[in-house]
Amino acid sequence: MQPGDPRYDSFVRAHNTRFSNRPDQVTIATSSDQVAQALGRAVAAGRQVAVRSGGHCLENFTTYSGVKHLIDLSQMSDVYYDERRRAFAVGPGAIVAPTQNTLFKGWGVTIPSAGCSEVGLGGHILGGGYNFFSRIHGVAVDHLYAVEVVVVGADGQPRTVVATSRQDDPNRDLWWAHTGGGGGNFGIVTRYWMRTPGVDSSDPGKLLPRGSNQRVRNVQWSWKDLSPRAFRTLVRNFSQWYELNSAPGANEVQVWASFSASHQAAGVIGLMAGVSKDVPGGEALLDGLFEATAAGAGVSAVSDSRYELPWLDRDNWYWGPPGRQKDKTSDLKKSYTEEQLDTIYTYLTDDSISNPGAQVNLAALGGKINAVRPDATAYVHRDSILRVYFTPGVWRAEAEDATHVGWVRRLYRDVYRNTGGVPVPNANNAGAYINYPDVDLADPEWNTSGTPWHGLYYGANYARLQQVKSAYDPRDVFHHALSIRPA
């Protein structure tokens, strides 16, 4: 497909509308053979290739001007049980909500993948993949058994490789790289196979975690009542509860949560948390979190609701509209300091922006995630208790870019002013998550820490990822602003 085709504009549009590009060619692939053919033609012609499954990349990795050939995998969306491999096969174009629908309705199982319903699993799983239930079940790649990848050799010829987690697999390093190595690095994923390690059963319903109905509680506090002290107390208490209750195997890991410290333009900040209905004493666990969070804050909630949700209820997933975006993340091992919390409060009460979607969101990690060695998978974040998401919200007009992007850049820099503007791993920080890529981490204007971007995303795993890159993409066919460099 080329410009002029009536389908073209629909396929080049990305979820983050800050970025756009009009490549010379778009290939809509429906099989690994078609992917290999398109890739071979692009390499032979010297055209830069980019690959897209769901189009939710926060940076311009598939839309920068150098990309001349876009390979779209959105139609490779099959989800089924593969009896030969005794695993669930998932196409790279599969979308979170319909995939969870298929898995649960067919077999009662789930993958701990994105909470955003419209994300494509092709890139999401590759970066690690997590959601609310990862405290209980681990991240998505903890259930990755095998991956099918089209790679390009030193001779420029594509070949299709199936790499598994088996210790005797000669391509096991390629499997390992896909357990958190991030998109656009090694080749083009054309299929994943998912099953929980250590489970030996012929019953598909036992090969992945079971979905379960949820008890949810949602509390909001009004900005009109929030002094700096009250704000600090709420966020610090919430964070410290997770410091104390995130060890693998602890009963409290059953409690997931999202604390939305929204900009004052939203009117409120809120804590939403839940626990599966089948957890004994689950409601008491849930209430324990809320009581600990509110203790000593001296502020009353303006709303406090409780409800139960079936597993497939729409409210179990976030539905995010497309628009202009600039978002950042970091992982925490401990609560922010008083100074950092005051900085966040200052920015959330800053009148220079008025987007109610602007927020600092803290989502619970730990639990089963941290039961895995950091070098067992490429996903290195095995010591975090919270993932923090900084966003100015979504906006529409290009003229507002400087306001929104500038606000979130300064916020992030100032929160981490004592570590060079970025979350350098130490006793409190645990780096950043590659599925929320941020090119500022590679920009010396915004990262003055002396720690390179890959130290924040991959830690000590980066050297091994470079070796895999050299072995399977020796020509560096797949590259972008934050791609893994060959060894």
Short mmCIF file of C-alpha atoms in Angstrom, two decimals, residues 23-24 69 173 187 235:
data_model
loop_
_atom_site.label_atom_id
_atom_site.label_comp_id
_atom_site.label_asym_id
_atom_site.label_seq_id
_atom_site.Cartn_x
_atom_site.Cartn_y
_atom_site.Cartn_z
CA PRO A 23 6.32 6.24 4.56
CA ASP A 24 6.72 5.25 0.94
CA HIS A 69 8.55 1.12 5.01
CA ASP A 173 19.04 -16.16 24.11
CA GLY A 187 13.41 -8.63 14.59
CA VAL A 235 0.80 9.76 49.23
#
